[in-house]
mmCIF file of C-alpha atoms in Angstrom:
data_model
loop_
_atom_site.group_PDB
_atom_site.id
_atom_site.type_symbol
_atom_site.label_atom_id
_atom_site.label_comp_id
_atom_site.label_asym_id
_atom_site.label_seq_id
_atom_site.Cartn_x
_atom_site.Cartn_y
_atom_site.Cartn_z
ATOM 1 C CA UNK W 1 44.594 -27.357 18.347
ATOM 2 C CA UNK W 2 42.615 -26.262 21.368
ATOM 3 C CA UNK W 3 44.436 -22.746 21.186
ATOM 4 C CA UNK W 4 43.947 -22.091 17.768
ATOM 5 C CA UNK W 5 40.254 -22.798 17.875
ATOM 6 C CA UNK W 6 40.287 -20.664 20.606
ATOM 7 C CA UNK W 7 41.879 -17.861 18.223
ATOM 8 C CA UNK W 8 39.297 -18.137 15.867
ATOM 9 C CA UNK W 9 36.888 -18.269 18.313
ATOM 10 C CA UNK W 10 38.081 -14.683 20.148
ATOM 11 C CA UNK W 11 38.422 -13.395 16.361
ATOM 12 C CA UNK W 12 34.875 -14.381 15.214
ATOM 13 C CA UNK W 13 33.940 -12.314 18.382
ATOM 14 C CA UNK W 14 35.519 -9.586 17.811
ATOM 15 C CA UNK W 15 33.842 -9.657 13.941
ATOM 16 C CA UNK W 16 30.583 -9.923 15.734
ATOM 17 C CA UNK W 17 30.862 -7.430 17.788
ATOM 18 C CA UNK W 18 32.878 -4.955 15.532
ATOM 19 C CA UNK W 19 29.732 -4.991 12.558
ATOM 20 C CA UNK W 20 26.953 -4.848 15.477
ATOM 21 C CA UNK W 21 25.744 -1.197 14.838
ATOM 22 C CA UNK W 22 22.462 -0.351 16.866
ATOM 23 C CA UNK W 23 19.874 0.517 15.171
ATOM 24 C CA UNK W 24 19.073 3.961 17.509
ATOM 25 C CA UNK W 25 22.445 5.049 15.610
ATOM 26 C CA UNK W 26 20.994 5.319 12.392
ATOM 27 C CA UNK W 27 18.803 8.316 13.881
ATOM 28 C CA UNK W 28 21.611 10.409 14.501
ATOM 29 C CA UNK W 29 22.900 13.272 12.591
ATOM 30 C CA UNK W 30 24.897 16.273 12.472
ATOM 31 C CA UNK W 31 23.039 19.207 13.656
ATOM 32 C CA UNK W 32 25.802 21.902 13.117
ATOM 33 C CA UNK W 33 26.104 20.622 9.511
ATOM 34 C CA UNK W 34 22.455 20.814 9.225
ATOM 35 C CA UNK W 35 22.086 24.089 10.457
ATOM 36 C CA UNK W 36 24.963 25.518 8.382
ATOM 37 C CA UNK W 37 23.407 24.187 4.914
ATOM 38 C CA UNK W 38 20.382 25.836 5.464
ATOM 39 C CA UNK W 39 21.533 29.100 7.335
ATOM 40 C CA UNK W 40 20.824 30.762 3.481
ATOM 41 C CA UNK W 41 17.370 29.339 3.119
ATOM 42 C CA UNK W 42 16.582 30.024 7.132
ATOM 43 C CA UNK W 43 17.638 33.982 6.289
ATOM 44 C CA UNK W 44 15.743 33.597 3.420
ATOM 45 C CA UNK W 45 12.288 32.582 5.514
ATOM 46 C CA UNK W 46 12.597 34.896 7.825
ATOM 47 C CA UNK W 47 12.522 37.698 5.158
ATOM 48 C CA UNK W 48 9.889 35.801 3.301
ATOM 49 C CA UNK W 49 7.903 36.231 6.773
ATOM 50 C CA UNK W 50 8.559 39.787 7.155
ATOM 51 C CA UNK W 51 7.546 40.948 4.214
ATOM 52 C CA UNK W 52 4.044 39.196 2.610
ATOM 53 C CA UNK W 53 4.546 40.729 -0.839
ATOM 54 C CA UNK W 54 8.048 39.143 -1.449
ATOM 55 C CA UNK W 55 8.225 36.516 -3.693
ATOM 56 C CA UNK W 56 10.119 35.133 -6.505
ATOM 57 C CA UNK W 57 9.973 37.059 -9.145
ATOM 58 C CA UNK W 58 10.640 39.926 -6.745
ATOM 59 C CA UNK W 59 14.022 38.348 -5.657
ATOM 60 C CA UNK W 60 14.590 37.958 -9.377
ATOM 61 C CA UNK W 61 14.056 41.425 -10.070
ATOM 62 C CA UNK W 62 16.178 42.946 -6.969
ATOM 63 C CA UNK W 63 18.978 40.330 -8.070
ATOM 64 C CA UNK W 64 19.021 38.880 -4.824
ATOM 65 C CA UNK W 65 18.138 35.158 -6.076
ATOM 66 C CA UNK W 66 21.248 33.940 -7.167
ATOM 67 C CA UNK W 67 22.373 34.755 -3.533
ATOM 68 C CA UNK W 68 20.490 31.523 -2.058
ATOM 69 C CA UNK W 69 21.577 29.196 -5.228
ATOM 70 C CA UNK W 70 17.549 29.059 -5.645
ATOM 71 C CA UNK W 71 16.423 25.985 -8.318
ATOM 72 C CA UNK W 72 14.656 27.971 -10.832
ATOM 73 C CA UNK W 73 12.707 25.120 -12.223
ATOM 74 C CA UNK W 74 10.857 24.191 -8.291
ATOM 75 C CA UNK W 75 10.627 28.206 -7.941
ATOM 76 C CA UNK W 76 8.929 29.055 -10.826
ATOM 77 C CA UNK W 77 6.330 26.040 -10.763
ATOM 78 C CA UNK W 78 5.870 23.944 -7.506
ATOM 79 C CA UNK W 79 4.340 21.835 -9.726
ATOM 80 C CA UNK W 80 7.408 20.756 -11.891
ATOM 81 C CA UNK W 81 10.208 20.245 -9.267
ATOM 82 C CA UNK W 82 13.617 18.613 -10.317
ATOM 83 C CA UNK W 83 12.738 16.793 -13.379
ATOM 84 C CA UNK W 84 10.068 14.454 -13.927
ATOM 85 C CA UNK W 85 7.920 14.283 -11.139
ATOM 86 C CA UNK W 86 6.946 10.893 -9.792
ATOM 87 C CA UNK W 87 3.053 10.195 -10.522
ATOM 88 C CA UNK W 88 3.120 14.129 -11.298
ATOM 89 C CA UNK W 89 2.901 15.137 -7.760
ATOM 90 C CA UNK W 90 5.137 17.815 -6.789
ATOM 91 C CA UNK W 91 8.867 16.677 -5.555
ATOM 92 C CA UNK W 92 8.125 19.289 -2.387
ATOM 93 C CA UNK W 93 4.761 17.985 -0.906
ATOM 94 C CA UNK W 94 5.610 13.840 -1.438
ATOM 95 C CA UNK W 95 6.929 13.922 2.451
ATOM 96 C CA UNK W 96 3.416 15.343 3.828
ATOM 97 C CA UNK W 97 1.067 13.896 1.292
ATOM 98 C CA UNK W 98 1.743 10.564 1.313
ATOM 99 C CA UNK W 99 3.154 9.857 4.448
ATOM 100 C CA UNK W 100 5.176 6.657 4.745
ATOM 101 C CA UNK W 101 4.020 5.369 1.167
ATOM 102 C CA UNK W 102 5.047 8.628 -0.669
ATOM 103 C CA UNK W 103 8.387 8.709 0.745
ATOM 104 C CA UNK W 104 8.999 5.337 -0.237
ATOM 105 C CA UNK W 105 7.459 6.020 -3.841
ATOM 106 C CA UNK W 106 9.913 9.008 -4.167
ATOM 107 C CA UNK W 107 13.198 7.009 -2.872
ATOM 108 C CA UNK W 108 12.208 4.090 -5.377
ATOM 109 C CA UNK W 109 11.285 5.805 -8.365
ATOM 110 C CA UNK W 110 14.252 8.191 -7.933
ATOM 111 C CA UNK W 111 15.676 4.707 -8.887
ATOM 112 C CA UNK W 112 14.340 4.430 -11.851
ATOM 113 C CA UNK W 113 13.201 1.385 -12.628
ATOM 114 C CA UNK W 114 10.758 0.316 -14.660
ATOM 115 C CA UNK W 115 9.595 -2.855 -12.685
ATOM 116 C CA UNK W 116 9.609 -0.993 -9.296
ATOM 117 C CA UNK W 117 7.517 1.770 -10.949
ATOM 118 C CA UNK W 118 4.684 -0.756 -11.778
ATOM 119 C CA UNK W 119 4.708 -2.777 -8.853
ATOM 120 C CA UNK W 120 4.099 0.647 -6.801
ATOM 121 C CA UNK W 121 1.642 1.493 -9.393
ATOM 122 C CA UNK W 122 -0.180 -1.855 -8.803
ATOM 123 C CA UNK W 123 0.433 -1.371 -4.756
ATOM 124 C CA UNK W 124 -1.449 2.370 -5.378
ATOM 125 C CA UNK W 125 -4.006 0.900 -7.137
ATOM 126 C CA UNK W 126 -4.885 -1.568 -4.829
ATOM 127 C CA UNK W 127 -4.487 0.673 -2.125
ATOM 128 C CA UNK W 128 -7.467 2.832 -3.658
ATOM 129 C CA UNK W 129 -9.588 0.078 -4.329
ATOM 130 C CA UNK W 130 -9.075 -1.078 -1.181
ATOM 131 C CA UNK W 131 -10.163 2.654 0.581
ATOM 132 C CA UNK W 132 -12.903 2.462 -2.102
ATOM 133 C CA UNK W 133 -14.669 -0.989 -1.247
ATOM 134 C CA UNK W 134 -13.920 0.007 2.606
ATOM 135 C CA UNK W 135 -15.958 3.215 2.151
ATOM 136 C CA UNK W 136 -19.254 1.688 0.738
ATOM 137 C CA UNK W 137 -19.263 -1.426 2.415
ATOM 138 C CA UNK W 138 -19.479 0.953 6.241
ATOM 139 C CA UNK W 139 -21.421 3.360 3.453
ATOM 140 C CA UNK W 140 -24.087 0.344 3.147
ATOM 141 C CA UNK W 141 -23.491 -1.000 6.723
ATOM 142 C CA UNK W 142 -24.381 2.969 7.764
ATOM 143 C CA UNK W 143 -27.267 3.149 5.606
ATOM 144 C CA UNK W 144 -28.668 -0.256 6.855
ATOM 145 C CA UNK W 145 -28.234 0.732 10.643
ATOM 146 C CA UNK W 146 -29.956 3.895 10.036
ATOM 147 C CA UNK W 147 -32.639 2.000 8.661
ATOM 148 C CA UNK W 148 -33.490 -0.002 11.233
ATOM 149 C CA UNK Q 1 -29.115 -0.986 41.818
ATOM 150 C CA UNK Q 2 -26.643 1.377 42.274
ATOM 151 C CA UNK Q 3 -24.141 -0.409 39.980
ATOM 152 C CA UNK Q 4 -26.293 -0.090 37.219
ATOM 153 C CA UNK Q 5 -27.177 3.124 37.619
ATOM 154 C CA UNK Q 6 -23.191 3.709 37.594
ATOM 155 C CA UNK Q 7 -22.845 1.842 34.390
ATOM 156 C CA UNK Q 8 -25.488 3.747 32.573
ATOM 157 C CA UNK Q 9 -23.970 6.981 33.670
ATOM 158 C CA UNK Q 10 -20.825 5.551 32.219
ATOM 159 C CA UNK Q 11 -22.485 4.599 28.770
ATOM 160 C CA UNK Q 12 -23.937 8.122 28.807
ATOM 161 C CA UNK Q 13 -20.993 9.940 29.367
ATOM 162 C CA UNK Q 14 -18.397 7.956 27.585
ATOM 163 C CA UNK Q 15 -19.218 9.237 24.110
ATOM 164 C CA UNK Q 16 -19.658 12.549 24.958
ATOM 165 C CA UNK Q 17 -15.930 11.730 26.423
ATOM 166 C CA UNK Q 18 -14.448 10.694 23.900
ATOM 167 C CA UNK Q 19 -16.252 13.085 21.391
ATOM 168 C CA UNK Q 20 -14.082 15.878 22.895
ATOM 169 C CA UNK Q 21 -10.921 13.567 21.943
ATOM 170 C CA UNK Q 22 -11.927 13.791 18.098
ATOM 171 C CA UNK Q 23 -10.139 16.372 15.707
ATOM 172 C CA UNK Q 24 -11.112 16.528 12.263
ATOM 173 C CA UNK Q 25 -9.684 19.612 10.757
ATOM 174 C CA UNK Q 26 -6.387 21.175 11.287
ATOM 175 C CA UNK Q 27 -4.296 24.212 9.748
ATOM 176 C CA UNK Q 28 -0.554 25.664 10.227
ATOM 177 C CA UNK Q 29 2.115 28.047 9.308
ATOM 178 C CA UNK Q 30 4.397 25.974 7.136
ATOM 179 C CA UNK Q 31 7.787 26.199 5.497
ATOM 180 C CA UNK Q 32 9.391 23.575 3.350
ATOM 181 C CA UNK Q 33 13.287 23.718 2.915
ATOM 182 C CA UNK Q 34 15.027 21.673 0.141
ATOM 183 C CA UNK Q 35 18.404 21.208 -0.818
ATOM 184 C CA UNK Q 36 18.928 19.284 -3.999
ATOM 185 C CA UNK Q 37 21.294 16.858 -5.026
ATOM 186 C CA UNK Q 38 22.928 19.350 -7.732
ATOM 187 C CA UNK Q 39 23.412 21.842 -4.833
ATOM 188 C CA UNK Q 40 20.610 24.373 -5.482
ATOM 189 C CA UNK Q 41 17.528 24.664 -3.386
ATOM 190 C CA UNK Q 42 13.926 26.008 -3.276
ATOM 191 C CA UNK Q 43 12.252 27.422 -0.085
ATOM 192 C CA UNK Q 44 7.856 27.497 -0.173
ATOM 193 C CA UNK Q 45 6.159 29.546 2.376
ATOM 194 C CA UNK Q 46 2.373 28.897 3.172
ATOM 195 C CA UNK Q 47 -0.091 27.980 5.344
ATOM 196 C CA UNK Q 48 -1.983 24.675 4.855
ATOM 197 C CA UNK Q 49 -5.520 23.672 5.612
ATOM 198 C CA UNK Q 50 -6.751 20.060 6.073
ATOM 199 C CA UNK Q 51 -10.298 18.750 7.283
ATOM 200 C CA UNK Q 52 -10.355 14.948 7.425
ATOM 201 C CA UNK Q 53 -13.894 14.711 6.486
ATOM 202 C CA UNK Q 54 -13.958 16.844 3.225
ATOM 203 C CA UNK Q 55 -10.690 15.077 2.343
ATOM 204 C CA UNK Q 56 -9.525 18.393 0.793
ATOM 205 C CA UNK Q 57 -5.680 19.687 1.383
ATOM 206 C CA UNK Q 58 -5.285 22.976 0.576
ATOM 207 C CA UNK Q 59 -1.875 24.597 0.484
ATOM 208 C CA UNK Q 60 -2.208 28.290 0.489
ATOM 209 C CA UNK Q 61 1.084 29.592 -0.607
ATOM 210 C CA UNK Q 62 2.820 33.034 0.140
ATOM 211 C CA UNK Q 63 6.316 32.013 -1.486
ATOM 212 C CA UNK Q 64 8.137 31.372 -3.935
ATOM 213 C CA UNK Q 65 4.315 32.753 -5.739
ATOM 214 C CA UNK Q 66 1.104 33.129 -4.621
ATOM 215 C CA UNK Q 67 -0.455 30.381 -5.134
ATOM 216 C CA UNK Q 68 -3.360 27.781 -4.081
ATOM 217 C CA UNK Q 69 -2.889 23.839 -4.591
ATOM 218 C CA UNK Q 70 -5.580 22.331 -3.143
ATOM 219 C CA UNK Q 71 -6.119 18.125 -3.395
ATOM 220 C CA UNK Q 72 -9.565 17.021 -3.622
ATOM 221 C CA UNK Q 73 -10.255 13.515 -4.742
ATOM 222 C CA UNK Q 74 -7.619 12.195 -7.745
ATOM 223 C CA UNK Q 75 -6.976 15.697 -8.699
ATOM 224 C CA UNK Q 76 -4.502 18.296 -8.164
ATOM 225 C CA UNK Q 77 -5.659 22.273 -8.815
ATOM 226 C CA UNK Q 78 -3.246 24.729 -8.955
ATOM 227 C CA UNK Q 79 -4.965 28.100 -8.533
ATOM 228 C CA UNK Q 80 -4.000 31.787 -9.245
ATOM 229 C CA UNK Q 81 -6.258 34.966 -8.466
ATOM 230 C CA UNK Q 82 -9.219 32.345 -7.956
ATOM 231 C CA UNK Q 83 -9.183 30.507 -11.327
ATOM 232 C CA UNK Q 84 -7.916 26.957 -11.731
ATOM 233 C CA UNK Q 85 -4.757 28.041 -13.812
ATOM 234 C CA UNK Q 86 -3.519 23.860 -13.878
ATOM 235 C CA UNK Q 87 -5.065 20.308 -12.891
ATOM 236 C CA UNK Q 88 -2.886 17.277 -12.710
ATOM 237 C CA UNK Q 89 -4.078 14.240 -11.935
ATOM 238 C CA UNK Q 90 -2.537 11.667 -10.179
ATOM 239 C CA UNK Q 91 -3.734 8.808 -7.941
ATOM 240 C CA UNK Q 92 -3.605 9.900 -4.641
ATOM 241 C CA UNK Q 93 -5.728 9.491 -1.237
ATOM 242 C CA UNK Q 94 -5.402 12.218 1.164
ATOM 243 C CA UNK Q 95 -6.123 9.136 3.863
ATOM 244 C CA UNK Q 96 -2.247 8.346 3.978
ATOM 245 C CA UNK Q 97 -1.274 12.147 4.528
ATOM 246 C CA UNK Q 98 0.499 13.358 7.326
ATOM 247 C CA UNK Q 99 -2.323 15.336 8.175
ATOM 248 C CA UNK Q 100 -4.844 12.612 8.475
ATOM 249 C CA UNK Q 101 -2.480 10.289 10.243
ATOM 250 C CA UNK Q 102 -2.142 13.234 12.918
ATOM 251 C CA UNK Q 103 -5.804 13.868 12.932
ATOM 252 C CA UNK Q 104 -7.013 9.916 13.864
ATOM 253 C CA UNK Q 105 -4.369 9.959 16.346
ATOM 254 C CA UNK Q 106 -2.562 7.207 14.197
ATOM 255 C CA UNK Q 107 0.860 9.204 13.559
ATOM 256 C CA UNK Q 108 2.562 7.325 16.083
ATOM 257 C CA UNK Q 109 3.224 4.603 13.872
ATOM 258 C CA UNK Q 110 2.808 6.749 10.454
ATOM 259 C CA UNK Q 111 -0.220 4.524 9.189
ATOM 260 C CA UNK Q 112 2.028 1.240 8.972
ATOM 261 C CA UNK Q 113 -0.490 -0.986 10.600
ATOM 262 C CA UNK Q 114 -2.676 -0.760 7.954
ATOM 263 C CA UNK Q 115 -0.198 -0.872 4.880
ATOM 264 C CA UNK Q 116 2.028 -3.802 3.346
ATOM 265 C CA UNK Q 117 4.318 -3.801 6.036
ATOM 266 C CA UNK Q 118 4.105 -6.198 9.482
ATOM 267 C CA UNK Q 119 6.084 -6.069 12.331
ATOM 268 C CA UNK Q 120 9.387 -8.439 12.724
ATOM 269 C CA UNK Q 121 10.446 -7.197 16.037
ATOM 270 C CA UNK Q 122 10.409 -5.043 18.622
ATOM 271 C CA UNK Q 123 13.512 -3.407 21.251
ATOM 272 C CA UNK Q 124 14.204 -0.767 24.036
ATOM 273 C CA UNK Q 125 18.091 1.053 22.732
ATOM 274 C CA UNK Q 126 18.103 3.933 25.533
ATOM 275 C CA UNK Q 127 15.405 6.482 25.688
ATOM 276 C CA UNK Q 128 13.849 4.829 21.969
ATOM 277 C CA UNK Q 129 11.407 1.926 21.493
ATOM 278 C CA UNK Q 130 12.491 0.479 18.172
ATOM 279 C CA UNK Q 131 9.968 -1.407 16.187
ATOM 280 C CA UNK Q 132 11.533 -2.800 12.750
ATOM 281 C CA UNK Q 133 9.123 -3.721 10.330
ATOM 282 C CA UNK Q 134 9.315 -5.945 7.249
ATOM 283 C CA UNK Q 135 7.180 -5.865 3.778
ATOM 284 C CA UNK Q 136 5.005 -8.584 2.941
ATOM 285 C CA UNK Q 137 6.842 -12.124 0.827
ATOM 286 C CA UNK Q 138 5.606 -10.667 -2.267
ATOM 287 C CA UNK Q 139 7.154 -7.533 -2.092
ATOM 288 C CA UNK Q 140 10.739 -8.155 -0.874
ATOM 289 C CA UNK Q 141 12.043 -8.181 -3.736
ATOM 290 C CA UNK Q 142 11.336 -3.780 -4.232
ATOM 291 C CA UNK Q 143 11.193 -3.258 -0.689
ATOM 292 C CA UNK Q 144 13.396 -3.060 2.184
ATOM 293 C CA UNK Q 145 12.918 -3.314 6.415
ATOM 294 C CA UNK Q 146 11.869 0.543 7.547
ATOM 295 C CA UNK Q 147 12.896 1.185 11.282
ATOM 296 C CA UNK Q 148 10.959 3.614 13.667
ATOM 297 C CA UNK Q 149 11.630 5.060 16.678
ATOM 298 C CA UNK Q 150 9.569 6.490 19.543
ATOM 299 C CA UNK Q 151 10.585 8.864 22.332
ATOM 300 C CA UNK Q 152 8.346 10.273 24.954
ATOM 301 C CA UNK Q 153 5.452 8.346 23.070
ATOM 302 C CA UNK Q 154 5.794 10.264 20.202
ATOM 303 C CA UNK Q 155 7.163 8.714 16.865
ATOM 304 C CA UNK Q 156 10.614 10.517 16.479
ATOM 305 C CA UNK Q 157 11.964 8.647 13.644
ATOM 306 C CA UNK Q 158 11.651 6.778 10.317
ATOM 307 C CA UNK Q 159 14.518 4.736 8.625
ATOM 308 C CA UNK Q 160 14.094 3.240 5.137
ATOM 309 C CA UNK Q 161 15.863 0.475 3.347
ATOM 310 C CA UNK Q 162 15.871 -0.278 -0.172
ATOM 311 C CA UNK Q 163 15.159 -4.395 -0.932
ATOM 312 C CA UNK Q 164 19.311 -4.699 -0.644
ATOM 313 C CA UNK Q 165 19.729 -3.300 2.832
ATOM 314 C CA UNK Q 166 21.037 0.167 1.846
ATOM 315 C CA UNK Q 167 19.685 2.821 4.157
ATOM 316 C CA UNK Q 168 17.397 4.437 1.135
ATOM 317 C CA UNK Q 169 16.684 7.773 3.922
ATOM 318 C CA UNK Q 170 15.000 8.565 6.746
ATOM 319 C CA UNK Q 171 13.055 10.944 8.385
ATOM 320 C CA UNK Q 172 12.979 12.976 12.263
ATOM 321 C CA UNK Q 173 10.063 14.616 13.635
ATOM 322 C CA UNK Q 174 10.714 16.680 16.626
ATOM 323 C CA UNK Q 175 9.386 19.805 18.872
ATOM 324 C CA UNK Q 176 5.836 18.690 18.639
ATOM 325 C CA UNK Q 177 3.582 21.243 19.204
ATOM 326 C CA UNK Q 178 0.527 20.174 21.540
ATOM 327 C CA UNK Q 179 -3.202 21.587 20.786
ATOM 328 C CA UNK Q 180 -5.411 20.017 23.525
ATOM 329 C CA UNK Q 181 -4.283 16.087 23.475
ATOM 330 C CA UNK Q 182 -3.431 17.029 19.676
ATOM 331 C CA UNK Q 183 -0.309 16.435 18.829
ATOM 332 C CA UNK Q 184 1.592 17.700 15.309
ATOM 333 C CA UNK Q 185 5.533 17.662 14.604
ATOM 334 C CA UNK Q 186 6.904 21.091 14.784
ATOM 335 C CA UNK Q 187 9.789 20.017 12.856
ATOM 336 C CA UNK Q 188 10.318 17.125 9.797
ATOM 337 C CA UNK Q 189 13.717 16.865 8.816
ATOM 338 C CA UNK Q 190 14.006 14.219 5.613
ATOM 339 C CA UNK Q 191 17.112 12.839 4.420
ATOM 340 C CA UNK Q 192 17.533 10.813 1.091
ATOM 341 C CA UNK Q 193 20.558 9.047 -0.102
ATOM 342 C CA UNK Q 194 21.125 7.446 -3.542
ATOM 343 C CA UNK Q 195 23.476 5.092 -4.575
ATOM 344 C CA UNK Q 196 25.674 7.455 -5.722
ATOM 345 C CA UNK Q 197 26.388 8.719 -2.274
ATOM 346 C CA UNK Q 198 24.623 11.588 -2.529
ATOM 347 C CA UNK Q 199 22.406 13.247 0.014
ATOM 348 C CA UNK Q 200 18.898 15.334 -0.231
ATOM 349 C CA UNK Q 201 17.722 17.061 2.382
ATOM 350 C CA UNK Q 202 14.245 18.148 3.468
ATOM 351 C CA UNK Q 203 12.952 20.408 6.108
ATOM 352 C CA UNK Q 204 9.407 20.564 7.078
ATOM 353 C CA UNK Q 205 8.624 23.086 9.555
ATOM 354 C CA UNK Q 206 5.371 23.995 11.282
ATOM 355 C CA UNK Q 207 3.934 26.578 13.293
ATOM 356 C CA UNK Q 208 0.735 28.253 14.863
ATOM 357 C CA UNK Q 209 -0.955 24.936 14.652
ATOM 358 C CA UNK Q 210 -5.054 25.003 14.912
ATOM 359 C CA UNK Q 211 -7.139 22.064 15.221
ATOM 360 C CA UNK Q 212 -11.112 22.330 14.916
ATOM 361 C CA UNK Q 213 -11.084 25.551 13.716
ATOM 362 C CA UNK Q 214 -14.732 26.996 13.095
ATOM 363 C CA UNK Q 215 -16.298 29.349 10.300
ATOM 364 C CA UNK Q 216 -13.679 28.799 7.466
ATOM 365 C CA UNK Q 217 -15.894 25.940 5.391
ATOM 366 C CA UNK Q 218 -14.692 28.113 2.256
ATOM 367 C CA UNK Q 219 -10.854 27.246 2.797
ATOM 368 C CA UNK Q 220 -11.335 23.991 4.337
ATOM 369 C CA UNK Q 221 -14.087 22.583 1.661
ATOM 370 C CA UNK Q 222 -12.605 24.790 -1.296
ATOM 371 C CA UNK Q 223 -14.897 24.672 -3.935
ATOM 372 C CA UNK Q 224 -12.768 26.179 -6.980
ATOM 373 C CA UNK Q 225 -14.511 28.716 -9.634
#
């Protein structure tokens, strides 16, 4: 009895310790791979750079777009992006924009679904009425001060 | 008599102090790299222009056309040759932008002290401080934990999880570039993952960054024709 407890004991251990993963892990990536997806696009910027005149139509023209597998839909209008875009921002600018909150509007919607979209919706709305009432009340609380 | 005098001094000085701490507009070289899920990608070359007290972002673009967007209250104007070709609107504040974060010195925890999320604990893994932070009761059931990371003293990463515990994406920012005791990430490198498996990847990347730049009100508070 006592050594099969002690089994199970030694095996729950090992479970334990086999599923810990630490959490700096899930930082990590593969650089080479990285770099070797975007070696097109990185040739691409660095021509973009050298020459201010060259844009997408141009590429177009000289043929050379099909060469970087360019989206046509995100080229020709930042402002459309892959599909639909969430709220009708831009796909591209979501990261810089918003900060935390857009990211996590992008990953969710890209869910699709309907109940996430309106609690973010409601979260958003709060959020401005929340940036709105903060405003005027140090607005007022300004105005008062200055009174005085 | 003497320790008062000290004390004034001090309560002269200190706002001048920290008045050379404060940044309110800021502008860089930028280049954003996508690769989409279907395999294609899109490449946008530009510099961008933010002042924290106009609340206007303006993206000046160079590639893939040239183009202006520029983000002034709950509006989005796409502009060609100096006319307003587009507007979009959308409900937006410029507050929670990279940008702003950078410029009020609170990008070192991305602006999650003030949002829905609370911290649940906090650990030392190596060179990182690891701060895992959890939405509030009411919103558990859309959203997951997001983990961050510091290095140096500088937020280097951003983990999200969707409400079942699935890594949703995250984010690295790396090679900051300094200004002064300004700070900006000369590198953003975002990675989504859907439940499919598949992966999106992001690259923000920065350069020649200015902070308090003087004389260019007409970029930095755009006023479009």
């Amino acid at each position: 009895m006592k050594l099969k407890s002690f089994f199970l004991l030694a095996v729950m251990a090992l479970t334990v310790s086999g599923s810990y993963a630490s959490k700096k892990d899930v930082f990590s990536f593969d650089e080479a791979k990285l770099n070797a997806e975007f070696s097109g696009l990185n040739e691409l910027e660095s021509k973009v750079k050298a020459d201010k005149n060259l844009t997408y139509d141009v590429l177009v023209k000289s043929g050379e777009a099909d060469k970087y597998n360019l989206n046509a839909g995100s080229m020709t209008s930042p402002s459309l992006g892959m599909g639909e875009p969430p709220l009708g921002i831009p796909s591209f600018l979501w990261g810089c924009v918003f900060g935390v909150i857009g990211i996590l509007i992008v990953y969710l919607i890209s869910e699709d679904k309907e109940e996430t979209k309106k609690a973010l919706y409601g979260c958003i709305t709060f959020g401005i009425v929340y940036v709105i009432v903060y405003i005027l009340v140090f607005a007022s609380y300004a105005t008062t001060t200055t009174t005085i | 008599m003497n320790r008062k005098l000290l004390f004034l001094f001090i309560l002269i000085i200190l706002p001048k102090l920290s008045l050379g701490q404060y940044y309110f507009r800021m502008s860089a070289e930028f280049s954003i790299k996508e690769k989409f899920i279907d395999g294609t990608s899109s490449l946008s070359v530009g510099k961008m222009y933010y002042d924290a007290n106009f609340k206007k972002l303006v993206f000046d673009l160079s590639f893939p056309k040239k183009q202006m967007l520029v983000f002034v209250d709950s509006s989005m104007l796409i502009i060609e040759n100096n006319k307003i070709i587009d507007t979009q609107k959308f409900s937006a504040f410029q507050e929670f932008s990279i940008y702003h974060l950078a410029l009020t010195g609170k990008l070192i925890d991305f602006g999650m002290k003030n949002s829905m999320y609370s911290i649940q604990n906090v650990e030392k893994e190596g060179d990182m401080v690891i701060t895992t932070w959890l939405p509030e009761e009411r919103l558990k059931k859309v959203l997951g934990e997001i983990v961050m990371s510091m290095k140096d003293k500088t937020l280097y990463g951003i983990a999200f999880y969707n409400a079942e515990g699935v890594l949703a994406g995250k984010q690295i920012l790396r090679n900051y570039q300094k200004v002064g005791a300004f700070s900006f990430p000369g590198e953003v490198i975002q990675m989504s993952y859907l439940k499919d498996g598949s992966e999106a990847i992001k690259l923000y990347n920065y350069s020649n960054v200015t902070v308090n730049e003087t004389g260019k009100d007409h970029i930095y508070n755009y006023i479009a024709q």
